[in-house]
Structures are given as C-alpha cells and as structure tokens.
Short mmCIF file of C-alpha atoms in Angstrom, two decimals:
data_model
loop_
_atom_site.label_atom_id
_atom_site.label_comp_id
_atom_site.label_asym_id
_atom_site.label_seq_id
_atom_site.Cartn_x
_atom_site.Cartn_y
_atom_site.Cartn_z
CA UNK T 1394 -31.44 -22.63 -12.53
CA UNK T 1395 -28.65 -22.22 -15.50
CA UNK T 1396 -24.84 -21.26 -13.89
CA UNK T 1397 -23.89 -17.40 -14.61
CA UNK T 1398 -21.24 -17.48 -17.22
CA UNK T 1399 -17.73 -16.21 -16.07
CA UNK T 1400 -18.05 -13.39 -18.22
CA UNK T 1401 -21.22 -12.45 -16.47
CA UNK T 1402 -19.56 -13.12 -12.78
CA UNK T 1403 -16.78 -10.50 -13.57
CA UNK T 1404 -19.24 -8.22 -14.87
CA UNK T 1405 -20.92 -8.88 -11.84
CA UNK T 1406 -17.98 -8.65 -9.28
CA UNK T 1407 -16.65 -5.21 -11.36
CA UNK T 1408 -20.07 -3.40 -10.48
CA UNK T 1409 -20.08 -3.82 -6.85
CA UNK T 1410 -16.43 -3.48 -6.31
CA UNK T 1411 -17.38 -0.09 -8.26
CA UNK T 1412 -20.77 0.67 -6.53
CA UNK T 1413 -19.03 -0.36 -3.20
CA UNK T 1414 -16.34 2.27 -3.99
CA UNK T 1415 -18.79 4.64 -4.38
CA UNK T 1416 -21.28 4.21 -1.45
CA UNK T 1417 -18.44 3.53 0.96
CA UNK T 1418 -16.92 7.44 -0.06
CA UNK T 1419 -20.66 8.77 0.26
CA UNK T 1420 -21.65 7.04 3.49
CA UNK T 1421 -18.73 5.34 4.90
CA UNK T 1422 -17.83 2.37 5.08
CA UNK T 1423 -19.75 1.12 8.13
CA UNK T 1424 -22.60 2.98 6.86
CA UNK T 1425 -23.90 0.66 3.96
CA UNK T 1426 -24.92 -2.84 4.56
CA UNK T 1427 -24.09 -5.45 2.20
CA UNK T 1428 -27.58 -5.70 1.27
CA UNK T 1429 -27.31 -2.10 0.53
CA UNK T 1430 -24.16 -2.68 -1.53
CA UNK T 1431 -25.86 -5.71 -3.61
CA UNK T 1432 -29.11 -3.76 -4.16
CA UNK T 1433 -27.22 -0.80 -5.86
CA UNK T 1434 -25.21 -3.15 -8.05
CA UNK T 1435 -28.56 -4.33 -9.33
CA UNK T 1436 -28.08 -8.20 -7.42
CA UNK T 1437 -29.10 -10.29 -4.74
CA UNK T 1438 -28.11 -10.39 -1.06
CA UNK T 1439 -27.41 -13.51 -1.44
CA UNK T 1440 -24.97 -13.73 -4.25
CA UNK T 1441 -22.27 -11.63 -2.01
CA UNK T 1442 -20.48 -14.42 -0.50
CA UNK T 1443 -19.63 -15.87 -4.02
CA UNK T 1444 -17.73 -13.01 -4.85
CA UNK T 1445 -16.07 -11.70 -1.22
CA UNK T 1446 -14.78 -13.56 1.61
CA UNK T 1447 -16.39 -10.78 3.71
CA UNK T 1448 -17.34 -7.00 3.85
CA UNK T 1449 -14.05 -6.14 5.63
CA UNK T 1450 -12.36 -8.10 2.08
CA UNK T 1451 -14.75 -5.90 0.11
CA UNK T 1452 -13.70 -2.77 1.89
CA UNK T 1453 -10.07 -3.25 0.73
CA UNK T 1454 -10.62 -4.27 -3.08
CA UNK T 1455 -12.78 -0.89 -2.96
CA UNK T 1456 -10.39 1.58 -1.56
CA UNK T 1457 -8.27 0.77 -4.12
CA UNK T 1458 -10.92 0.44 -6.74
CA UNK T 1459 -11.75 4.26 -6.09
CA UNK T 1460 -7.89 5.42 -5.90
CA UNK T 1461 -7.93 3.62 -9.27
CA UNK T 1462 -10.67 5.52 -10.32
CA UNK T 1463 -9.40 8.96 -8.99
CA UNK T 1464 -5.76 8.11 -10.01
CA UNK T 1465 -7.52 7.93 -14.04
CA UNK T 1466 -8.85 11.51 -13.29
CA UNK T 1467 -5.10 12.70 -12.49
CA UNK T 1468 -3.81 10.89 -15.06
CA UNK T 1469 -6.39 12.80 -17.90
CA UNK T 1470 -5.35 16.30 -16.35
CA UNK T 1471 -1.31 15.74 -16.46
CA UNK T 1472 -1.63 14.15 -20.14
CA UNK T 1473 -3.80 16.89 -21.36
CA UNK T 1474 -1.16 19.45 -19.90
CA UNK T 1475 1.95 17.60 -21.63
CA UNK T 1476 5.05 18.13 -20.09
CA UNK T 1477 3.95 21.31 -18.08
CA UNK T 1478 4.00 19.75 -14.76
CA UNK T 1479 3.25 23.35 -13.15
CA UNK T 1480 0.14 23.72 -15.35
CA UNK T 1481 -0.71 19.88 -14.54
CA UNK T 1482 -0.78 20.99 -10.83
CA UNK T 1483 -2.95 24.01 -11.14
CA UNK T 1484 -5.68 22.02 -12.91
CA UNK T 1485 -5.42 19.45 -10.57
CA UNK T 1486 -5.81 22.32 -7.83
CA UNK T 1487 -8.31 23.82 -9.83
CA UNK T 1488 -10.90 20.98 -9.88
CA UNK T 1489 -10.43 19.39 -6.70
CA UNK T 1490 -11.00 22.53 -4.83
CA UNK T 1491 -14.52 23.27 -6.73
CA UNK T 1492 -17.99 23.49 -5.46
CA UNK T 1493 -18.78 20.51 -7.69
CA UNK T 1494 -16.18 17.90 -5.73
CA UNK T 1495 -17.15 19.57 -2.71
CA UNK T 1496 -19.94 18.01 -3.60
CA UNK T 1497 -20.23 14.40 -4.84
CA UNK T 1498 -18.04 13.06 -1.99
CA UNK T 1499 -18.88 9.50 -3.69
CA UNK T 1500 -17.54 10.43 -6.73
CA UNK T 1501 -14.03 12.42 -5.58
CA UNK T 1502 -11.12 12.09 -3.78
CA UNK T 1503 -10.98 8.63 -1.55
CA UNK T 1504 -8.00 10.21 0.34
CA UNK T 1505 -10.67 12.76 2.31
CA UNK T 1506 -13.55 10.60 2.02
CA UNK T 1507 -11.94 7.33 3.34
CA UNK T 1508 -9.61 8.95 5.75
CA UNK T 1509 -12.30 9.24 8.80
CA UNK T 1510 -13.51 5.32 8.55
CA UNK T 1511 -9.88 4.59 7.84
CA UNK T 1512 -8.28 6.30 11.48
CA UNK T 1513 -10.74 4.08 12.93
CA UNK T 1514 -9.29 0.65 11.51
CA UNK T 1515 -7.32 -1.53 13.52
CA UNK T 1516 -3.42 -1.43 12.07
CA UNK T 1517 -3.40 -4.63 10.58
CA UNK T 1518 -6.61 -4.40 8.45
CA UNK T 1519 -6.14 -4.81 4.46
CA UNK T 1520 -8.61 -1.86 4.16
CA UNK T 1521 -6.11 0.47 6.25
CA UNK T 1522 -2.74 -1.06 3.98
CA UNK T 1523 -4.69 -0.27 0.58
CA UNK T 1524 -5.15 3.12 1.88
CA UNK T 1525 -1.59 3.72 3.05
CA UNK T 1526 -0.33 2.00 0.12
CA UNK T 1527 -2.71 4.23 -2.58
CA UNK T 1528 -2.14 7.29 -0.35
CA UNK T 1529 1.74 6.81 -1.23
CA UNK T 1530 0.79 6.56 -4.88
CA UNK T 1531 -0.82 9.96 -4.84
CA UNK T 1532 1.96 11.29 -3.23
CA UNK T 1533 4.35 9.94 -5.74
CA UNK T 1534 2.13 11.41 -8.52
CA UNK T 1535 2.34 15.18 -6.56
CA UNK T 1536 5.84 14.18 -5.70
CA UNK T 1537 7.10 14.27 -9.55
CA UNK T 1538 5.13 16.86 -10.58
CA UNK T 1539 6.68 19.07 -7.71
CA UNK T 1540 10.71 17.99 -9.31
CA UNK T 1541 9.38 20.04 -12.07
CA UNK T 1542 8.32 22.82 -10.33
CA UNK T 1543 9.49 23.23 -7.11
CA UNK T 1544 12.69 25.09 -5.52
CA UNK T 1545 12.53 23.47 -2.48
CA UNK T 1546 12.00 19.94 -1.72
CA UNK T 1547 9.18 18.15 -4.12
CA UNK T 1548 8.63 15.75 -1.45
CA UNK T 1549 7.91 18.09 1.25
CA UNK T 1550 5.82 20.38 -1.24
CA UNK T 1551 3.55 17.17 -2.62
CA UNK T 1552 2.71 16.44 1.67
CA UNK T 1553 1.95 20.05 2.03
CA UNK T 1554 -0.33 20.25 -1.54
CA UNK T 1555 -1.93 17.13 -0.95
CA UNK T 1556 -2.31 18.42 2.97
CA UNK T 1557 -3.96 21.47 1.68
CA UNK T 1558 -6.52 20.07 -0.47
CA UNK T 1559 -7.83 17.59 1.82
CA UNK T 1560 -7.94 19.75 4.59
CA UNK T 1561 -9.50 22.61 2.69
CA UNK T 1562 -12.10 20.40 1.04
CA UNK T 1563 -13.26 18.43 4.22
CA UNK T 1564 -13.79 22.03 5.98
CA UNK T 1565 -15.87 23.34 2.79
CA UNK T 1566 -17.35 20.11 3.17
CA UNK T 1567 -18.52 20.38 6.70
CA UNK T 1568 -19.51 24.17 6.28
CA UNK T 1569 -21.58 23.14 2.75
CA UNK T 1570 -24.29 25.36 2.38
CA UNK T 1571 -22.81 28.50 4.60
CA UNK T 1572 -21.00 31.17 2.82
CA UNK T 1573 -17.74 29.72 4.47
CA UNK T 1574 -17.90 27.03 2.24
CA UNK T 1575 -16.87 29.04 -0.63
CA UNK T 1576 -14.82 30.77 1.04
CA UNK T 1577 -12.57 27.79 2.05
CA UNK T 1578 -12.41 26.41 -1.09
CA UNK T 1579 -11.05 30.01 -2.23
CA UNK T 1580 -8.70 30.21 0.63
CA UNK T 1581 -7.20 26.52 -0.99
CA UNK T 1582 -7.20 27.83 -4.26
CA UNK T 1583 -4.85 31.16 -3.06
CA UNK T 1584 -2.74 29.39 -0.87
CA UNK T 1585 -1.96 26.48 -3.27
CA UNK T 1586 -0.71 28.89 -5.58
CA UNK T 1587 2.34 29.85 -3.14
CA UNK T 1588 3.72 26.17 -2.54
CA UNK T 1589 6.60 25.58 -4.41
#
C-alpha cells in the first residue's frame, strides 16, 4: 500500500480539524464520535490516531480552528467598513443576530455554540484554555472597536455587546420555530443599538 504524501496528510489533517469544527458547533462536542468525525472528512476510522493524540487533543485544535474561522468573518466586515468602527459594529450586530445564524449553529459563532460543552470541561483541559484564550480575542476585537465609539468604557461595552449577542441568539435559538424567535433576535438588534 503506497505512503500518503505529506502534502496529502495536511490536506488530510486540515479537513477534519475543519469538519471537526463544524460538527462539534452543530452537535457538541461529546455528540460526534470519531468515526463520525472521519466519515465526514471523507477518511477512515482508522487513520485518526495518525493525526491526533486523542479526541480530547482534537477538541482543542478545533475550537480554535472555528474561532479562526469566525474571527475571518469579523475581519471581512471591519475591512469592508474602513475606519468606521461604529459602522463595523452594526454589521457585525446586524448579521450575527439574523434568522440565517440563528440557524446554521455549525457554521456561526463558536463562543454560543461551544460555551455549553465547554462549562462542562474540567479547568485544566486544552479544549477549555483555547476557548478562554479565543474568547479573549473576540473581546479584544469588540474591545477596539468600542475606543472608537464608545463614551464610556470600551472594555465594559465589548463584555456587554458580546453578552448580548450570545445571549440573544442562544434564546432565539432555543425558541426556533415560535414567533419568539424573531422576536428575540429583534429585541438584540434594538438593544445593541443603545450600548455605547
């Protein structure tokens, strides 16, 4: 049996540290097996172990594989708004507090769709340091974006923004498919407007 190239074992490694992000956002991260995990990526149970040490490993590199990924998405919006960090942060509001993220939990925000599996980890488990450590990241982001437009303290106003969001999109999450839903994600949207 000819040796998979290195070229092809990156490949390989990048598309389940990818699908892993995914699946681990849509059905947490005790919810997919690693057989699961290798199926989706398109390979073999077997071939896990030469690319992890172990699921719990895997759950790490993928946390911060999909604050990478939602990081990018943050990172499009403020460089499409230039220097208007005010209209950076409505945009950001805007989208993350549609129906659309609502839902494709997979495909959103790892801060609300990690944060259950993650209150259950252990203190000392890499998966729960990547999240505290990408978590601060975010914050940082929200956190410079508020020096431009906030009176008050930016600090304060990025924990209270970033507070809002999750908390408004996990309840239109719960309520998806009940009027309320909507409703949440347009309570968000008003009361967003008033942090400064």
């Amino acid at each position: 049996m000819p040796r998979v190239s290195r070229v092809q074992t990156d490949k390989n490694r990048a598309a389940i540290e990818t699908v892993a992000a995914r699946l681990f956002q849509e059905q947490g991260i005790n919810g997919v097996s690693v057989a699961e995990l290798m199926g989706a990526a398109g390979l073999t149970h077997g071939g896990f172990y030469g690319h992890f040490d172990s699921k719990e490993s895997l759950a790490a590199i993928a946390c911060l594989k999909a604050f990478e990924l939602s990081a990018a998405r943050r990172a499009e919006k403020i460089a499409r708004n230039g220097n208007d960090a005010a209209a950076a942060l409505a945009e950001i509001t805007d989208v993350y507090l549609r129906p659309e993220h609502r839902d494709d939990p997979g495909g959103g925000c790892p801060a609300l769709a990690l944060a259950a599996d993650i209150a259950r980890e252990a203190p000392g488990k890499p998966v729960r340091a990547a999240y505290l450590d990408s978590l601060k990241q975010m914050l940082a982001t929200f956190t410079e974006l508020s020096s431009a437009t906030s009176a008050g303290d930016p600090e304060q106003a990025a924990r209270m923004r970033l507070a809002l969001l999750v908390g408004t999109l996990t309840l239109a999450r719960a309520t998806a498919g009940d009027p309320l839903s909507d409703a949440f994600l347009d309570a968000g949207r008003t009361l967003a407007q008033r942090i400064d």
